[in-house]
PDB file of C-alpha atoms in Angstrom:
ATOM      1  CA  UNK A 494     -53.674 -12.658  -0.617  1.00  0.00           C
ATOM      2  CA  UNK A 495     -50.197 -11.521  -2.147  1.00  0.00           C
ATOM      3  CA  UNK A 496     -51.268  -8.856  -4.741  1.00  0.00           C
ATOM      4  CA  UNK A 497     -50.255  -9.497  -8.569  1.00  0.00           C
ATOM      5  CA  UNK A 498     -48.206  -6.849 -10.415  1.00  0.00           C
ATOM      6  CA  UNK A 499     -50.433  -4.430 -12.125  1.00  0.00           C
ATOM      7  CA  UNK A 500     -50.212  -1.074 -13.816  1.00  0.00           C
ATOM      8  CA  UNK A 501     -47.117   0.485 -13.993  1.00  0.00           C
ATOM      9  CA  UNK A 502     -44.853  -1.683 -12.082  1.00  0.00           C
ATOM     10  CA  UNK A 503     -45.029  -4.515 -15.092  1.00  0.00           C
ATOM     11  CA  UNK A 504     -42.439  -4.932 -17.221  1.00  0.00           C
ATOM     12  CA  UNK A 505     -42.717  -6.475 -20.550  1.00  0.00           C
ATOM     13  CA  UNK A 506     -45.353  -7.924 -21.990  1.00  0.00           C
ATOM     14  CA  UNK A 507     -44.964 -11.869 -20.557  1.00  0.00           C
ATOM     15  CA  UNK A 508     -45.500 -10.262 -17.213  1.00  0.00           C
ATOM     16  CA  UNK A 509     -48.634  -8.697 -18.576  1.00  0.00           C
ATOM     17  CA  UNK A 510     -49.845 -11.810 -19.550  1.00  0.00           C
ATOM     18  CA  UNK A 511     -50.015 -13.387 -15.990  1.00  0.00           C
ATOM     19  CA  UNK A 512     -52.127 -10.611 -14.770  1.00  0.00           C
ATOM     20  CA  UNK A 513     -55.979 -12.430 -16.056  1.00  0.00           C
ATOM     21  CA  UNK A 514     -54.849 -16.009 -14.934  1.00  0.00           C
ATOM     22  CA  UNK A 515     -54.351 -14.673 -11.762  1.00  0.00           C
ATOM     23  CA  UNK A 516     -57.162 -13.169 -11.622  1.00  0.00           C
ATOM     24  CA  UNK A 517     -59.487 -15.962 -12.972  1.00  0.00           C
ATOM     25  CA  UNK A 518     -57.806 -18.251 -10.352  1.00  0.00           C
ATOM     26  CA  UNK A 519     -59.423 -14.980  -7.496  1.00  0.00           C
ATOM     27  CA  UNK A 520     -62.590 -15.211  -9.158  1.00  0.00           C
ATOM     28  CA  UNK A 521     -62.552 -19.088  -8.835  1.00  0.00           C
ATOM     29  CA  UNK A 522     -61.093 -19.168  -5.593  1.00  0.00           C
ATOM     30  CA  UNK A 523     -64.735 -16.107  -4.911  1.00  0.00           C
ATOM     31  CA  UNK A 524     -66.694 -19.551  -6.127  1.00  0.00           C
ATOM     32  CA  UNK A 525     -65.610 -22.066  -4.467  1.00  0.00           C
ATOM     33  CA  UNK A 526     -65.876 -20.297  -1.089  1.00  0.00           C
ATOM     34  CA  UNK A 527     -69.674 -19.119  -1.819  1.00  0.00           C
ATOM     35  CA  UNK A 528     -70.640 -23.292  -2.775  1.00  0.00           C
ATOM     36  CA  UNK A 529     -68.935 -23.525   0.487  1.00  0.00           C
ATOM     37  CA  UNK A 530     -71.173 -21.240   2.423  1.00  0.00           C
ATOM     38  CA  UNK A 531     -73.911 -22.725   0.431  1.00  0.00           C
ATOM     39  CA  UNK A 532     -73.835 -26.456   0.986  1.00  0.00           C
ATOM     40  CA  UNK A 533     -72.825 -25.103   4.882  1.00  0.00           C
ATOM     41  CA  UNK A 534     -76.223 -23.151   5.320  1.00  0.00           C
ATOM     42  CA  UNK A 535     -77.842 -26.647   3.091  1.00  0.00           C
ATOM     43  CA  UNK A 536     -76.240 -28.659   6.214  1.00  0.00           C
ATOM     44  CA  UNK A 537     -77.428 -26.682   9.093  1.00  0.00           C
ATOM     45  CA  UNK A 538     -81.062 -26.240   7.000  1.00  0.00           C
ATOM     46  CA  UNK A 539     -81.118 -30.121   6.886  1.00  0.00           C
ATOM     47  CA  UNK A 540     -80.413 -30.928  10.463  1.00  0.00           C
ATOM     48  CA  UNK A 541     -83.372 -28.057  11.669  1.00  0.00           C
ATOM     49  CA  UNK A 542     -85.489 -29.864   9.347  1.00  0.00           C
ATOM     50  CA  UNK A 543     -85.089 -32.779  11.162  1.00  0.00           C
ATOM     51  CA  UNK A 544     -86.000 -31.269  14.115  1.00  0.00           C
ATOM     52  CA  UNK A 545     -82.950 -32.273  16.526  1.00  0.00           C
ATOM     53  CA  UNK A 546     -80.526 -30.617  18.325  1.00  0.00           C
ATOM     54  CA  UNK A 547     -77.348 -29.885  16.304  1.00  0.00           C
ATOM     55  CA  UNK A 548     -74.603 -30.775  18.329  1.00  0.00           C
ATOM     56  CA  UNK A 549     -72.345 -31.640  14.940  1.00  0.00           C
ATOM     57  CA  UNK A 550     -71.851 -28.573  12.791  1.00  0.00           C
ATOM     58  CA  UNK A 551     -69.450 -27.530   9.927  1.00  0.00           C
ATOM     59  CA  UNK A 552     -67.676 -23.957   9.352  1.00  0.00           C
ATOM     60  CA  UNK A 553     -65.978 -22.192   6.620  1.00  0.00           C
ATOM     61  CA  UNK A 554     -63.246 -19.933   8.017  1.00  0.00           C
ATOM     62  CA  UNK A 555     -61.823 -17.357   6.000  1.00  0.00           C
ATOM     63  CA  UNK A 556     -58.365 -16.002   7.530  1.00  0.00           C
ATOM     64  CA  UNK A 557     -56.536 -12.915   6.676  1.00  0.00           C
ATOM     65  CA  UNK A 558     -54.505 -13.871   3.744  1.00  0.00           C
ATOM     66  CA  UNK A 559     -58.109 -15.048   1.995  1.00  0.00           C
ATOM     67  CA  UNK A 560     -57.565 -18.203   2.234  1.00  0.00           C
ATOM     68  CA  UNK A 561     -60.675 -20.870   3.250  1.00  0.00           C
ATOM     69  CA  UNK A 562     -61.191 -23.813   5.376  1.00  0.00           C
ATOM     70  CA  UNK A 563     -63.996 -25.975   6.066  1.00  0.00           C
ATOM     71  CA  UNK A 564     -64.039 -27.708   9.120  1.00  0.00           C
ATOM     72  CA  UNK A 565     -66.358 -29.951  11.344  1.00  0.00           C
ATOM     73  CA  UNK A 566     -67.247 -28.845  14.485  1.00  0.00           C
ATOM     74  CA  UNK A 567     -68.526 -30.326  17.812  1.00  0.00           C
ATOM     75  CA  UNK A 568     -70.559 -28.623  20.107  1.00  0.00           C
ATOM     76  CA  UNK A 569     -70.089 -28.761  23.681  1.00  0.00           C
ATOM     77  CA  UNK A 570     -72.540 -27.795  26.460  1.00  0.00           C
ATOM     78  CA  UNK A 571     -71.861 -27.182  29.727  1.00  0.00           C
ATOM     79  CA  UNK A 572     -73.813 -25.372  32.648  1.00  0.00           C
ATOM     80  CA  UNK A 573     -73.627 -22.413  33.447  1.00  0.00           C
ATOM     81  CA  UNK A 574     -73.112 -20.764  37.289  1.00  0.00           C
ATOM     82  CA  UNK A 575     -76.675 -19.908  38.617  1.00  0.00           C
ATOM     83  CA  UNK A 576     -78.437 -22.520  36.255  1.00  0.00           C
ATOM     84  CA  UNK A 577     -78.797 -22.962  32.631  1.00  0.00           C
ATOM     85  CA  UNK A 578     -76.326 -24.090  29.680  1.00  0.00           C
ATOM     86  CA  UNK A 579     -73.954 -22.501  28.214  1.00  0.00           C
ATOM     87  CA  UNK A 580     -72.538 -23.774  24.273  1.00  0.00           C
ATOM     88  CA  UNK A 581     -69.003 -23.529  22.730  1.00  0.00           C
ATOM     89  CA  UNK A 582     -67.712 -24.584  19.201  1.00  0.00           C
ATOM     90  CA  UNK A 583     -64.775 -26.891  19.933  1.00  0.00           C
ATOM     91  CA  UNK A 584     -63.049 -27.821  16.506  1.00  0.00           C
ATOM     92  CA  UNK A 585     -62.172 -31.392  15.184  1.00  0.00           C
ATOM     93  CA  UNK A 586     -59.156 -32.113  13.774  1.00  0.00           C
ATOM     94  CA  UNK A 587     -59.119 -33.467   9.881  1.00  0.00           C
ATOM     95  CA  UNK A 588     -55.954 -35.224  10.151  1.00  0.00           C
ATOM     96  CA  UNK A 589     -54.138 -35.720   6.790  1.00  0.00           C
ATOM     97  CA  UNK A 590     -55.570 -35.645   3.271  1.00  0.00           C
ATOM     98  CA  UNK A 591     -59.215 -33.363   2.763  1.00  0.00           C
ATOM     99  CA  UNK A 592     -61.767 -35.923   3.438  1.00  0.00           C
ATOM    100  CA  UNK A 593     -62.788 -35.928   7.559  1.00  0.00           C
ATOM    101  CA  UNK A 594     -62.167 -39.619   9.374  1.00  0.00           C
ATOM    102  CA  UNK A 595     -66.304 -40.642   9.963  1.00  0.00           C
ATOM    103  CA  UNK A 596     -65.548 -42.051  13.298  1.00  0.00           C
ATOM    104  CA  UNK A 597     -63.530 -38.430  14.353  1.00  0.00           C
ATOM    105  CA  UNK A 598     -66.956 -36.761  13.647  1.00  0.00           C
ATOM    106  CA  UNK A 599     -70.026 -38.671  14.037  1.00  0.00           C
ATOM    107  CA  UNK A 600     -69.153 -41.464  16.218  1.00  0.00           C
ATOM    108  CA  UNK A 601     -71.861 -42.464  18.442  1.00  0.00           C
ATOM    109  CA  UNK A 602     -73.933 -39.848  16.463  1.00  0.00           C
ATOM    110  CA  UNK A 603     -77.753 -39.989  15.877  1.00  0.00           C
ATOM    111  CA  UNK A 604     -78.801 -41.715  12.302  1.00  0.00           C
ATOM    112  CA  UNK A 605     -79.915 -38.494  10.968  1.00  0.00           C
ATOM    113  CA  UNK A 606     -76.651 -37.212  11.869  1.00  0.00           C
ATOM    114  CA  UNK A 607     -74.353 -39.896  10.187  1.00  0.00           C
ATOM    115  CA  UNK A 608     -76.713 -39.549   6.918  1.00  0.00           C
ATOM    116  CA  UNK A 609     -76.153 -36.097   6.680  1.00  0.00           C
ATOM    117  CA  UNK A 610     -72.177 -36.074   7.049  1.00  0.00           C
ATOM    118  CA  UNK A 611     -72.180 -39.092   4.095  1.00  0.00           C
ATOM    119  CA  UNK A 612     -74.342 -36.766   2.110  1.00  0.00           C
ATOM    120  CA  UNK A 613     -71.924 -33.552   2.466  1.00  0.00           C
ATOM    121  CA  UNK A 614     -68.838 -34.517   3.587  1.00  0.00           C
ATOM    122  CA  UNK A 615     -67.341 -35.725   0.224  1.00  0.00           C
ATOM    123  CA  UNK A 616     -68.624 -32.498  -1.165  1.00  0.00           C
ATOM    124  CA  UNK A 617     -66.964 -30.338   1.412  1.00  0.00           C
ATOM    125  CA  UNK A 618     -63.808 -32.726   0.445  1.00  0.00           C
ATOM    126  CA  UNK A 619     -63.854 -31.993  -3.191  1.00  0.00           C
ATOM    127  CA  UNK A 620     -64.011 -28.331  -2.252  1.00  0.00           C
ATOM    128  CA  UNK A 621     -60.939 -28.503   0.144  1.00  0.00           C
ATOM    129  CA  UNK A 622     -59.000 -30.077  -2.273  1.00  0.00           C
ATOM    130  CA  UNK A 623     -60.310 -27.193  -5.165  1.00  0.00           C
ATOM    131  CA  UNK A 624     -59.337 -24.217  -2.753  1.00  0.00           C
ATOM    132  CA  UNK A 625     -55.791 -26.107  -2.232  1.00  0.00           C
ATOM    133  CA  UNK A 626     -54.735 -26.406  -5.481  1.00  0.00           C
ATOM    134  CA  UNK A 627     -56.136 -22.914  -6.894  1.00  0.00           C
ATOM    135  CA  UNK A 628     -54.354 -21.922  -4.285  1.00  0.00           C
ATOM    136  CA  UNK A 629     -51.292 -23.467  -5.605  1.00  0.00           C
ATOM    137  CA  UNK A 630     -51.690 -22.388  -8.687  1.00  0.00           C
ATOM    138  CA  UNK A 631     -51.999 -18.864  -7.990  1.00  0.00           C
ATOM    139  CA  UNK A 632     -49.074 -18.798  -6.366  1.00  0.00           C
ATOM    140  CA  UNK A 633     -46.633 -20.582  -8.856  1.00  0.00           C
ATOM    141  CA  UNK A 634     -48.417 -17.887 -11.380  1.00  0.00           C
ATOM    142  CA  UNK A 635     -47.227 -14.916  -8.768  1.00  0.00           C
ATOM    143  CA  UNK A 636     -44.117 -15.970  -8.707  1.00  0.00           C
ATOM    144  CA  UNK A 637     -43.333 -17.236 -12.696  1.00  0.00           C
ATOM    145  CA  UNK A 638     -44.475 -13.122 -12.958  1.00  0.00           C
ATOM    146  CA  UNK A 639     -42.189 -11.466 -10.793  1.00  0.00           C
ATOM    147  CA  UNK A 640     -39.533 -13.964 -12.046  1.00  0.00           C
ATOM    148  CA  UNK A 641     -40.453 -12.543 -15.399  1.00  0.00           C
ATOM    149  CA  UNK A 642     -41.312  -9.069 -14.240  1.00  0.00           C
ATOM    150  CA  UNK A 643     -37.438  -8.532 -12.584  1.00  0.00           C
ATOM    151  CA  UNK A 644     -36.003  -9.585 -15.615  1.00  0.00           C
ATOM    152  CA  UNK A 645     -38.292  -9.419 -18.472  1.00  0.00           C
ATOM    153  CA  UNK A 646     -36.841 -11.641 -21.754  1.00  0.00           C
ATOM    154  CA  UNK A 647     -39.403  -9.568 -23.958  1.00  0.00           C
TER     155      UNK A 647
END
C-alpha cells in the first residue's frame, strides 16, 4: 500500500488532518481481511464436518500492494506417474460484480456442497465489496493529501 505523508514531510495542518482517516481506513481494511480468514477457516471446518472430500474450496489472497481477494477454488486431481493422485488449486473466475455465479462454482456439486456456498458466499460478497470501496476511499484520501500537502491553503 502507497504510504501516507507523515512526520516531517507534511505541510500545513489540512494535510495533517488526513493522516488518522487514512489510517482508520488500514485498520479497517486489517478487519475485514481477518473476518475473511475467519469465515474461510468456518468454510473448510464445515465441509470436514461433513465428512466429504472437499473438492470446492475458497481463498483469501493477499498481494503485494496489501490488497485482498477472496476467491473460489476448484480442486483438480489427477494421477500421478508410478500410482497415486496428485491435487492442484485451479481458480474460478468471478466474472463481473462481487457475488460468484452458483452454477460457475457448485454445479453438479454434492447437496452439502451447494448449502454451504448459499450459506457463505453472500458473506464473502459483502466483504469483497467492503475491501473495494475502503480501498477506494483510501486512495481518494492519499491523494486529496498530497494535493493539499504540495500546496497547502493553510
Amino acid at each position: 500500500m502507497i504510504e501516507p505523508i507523515t512526520g516531517a514531510a507534511i505541510r500545513g495542518e489540512l494535510s495533517a488532518r488526513y493522516l488518522p482517516m487514512i489510517k482508520e481506513c488500514d485498520a479497517i481494511h486489517d478487519l475485514l481481511r481477518t473476518e475473511a480468514l475467519r469465515l474461510k477457516d468456518g468454510f473448510i471446518q464445515d465441509a470436514k464436518d461433513e465428512g466429504k472430500l472437499l473438492y470446492r474450496s475458497v481463498q483469501v489472497k493477499t498481494n503485494r500492494e496489501g490488497s485482498v481477494s477472496i476467491v473460489w477454488t476448484r480442486i483438480i486431481f489427477s494421477d500421478k506417474p508410478g500410482g497415486g493422485k496428485r491435487q492442484r488449486q485451479e481458480v474460478i473466475r468471478k466474472g463481473d460484480g462481487y457475488t460468484y455465479n452458483p452454477n460457475a462454482v457448485i454445479r453438479k456439486a454434492d447437496y452439502w456442497l451447494q448449502q454451504l456456498f448459499h450459506q457463505y458466499e453472500p458473506k464473502f460478497a459483502m466483504l469483497r465489496e467492503a475491501l473495494v470501496m475502503n480501498m477506494k476511499a483510501r486512495k481518494q484520501l492519499l491523494e486529496l493529501q498530497r494535493r493539499v500537502n504540495a500546496n497547502p491553503p493553510i
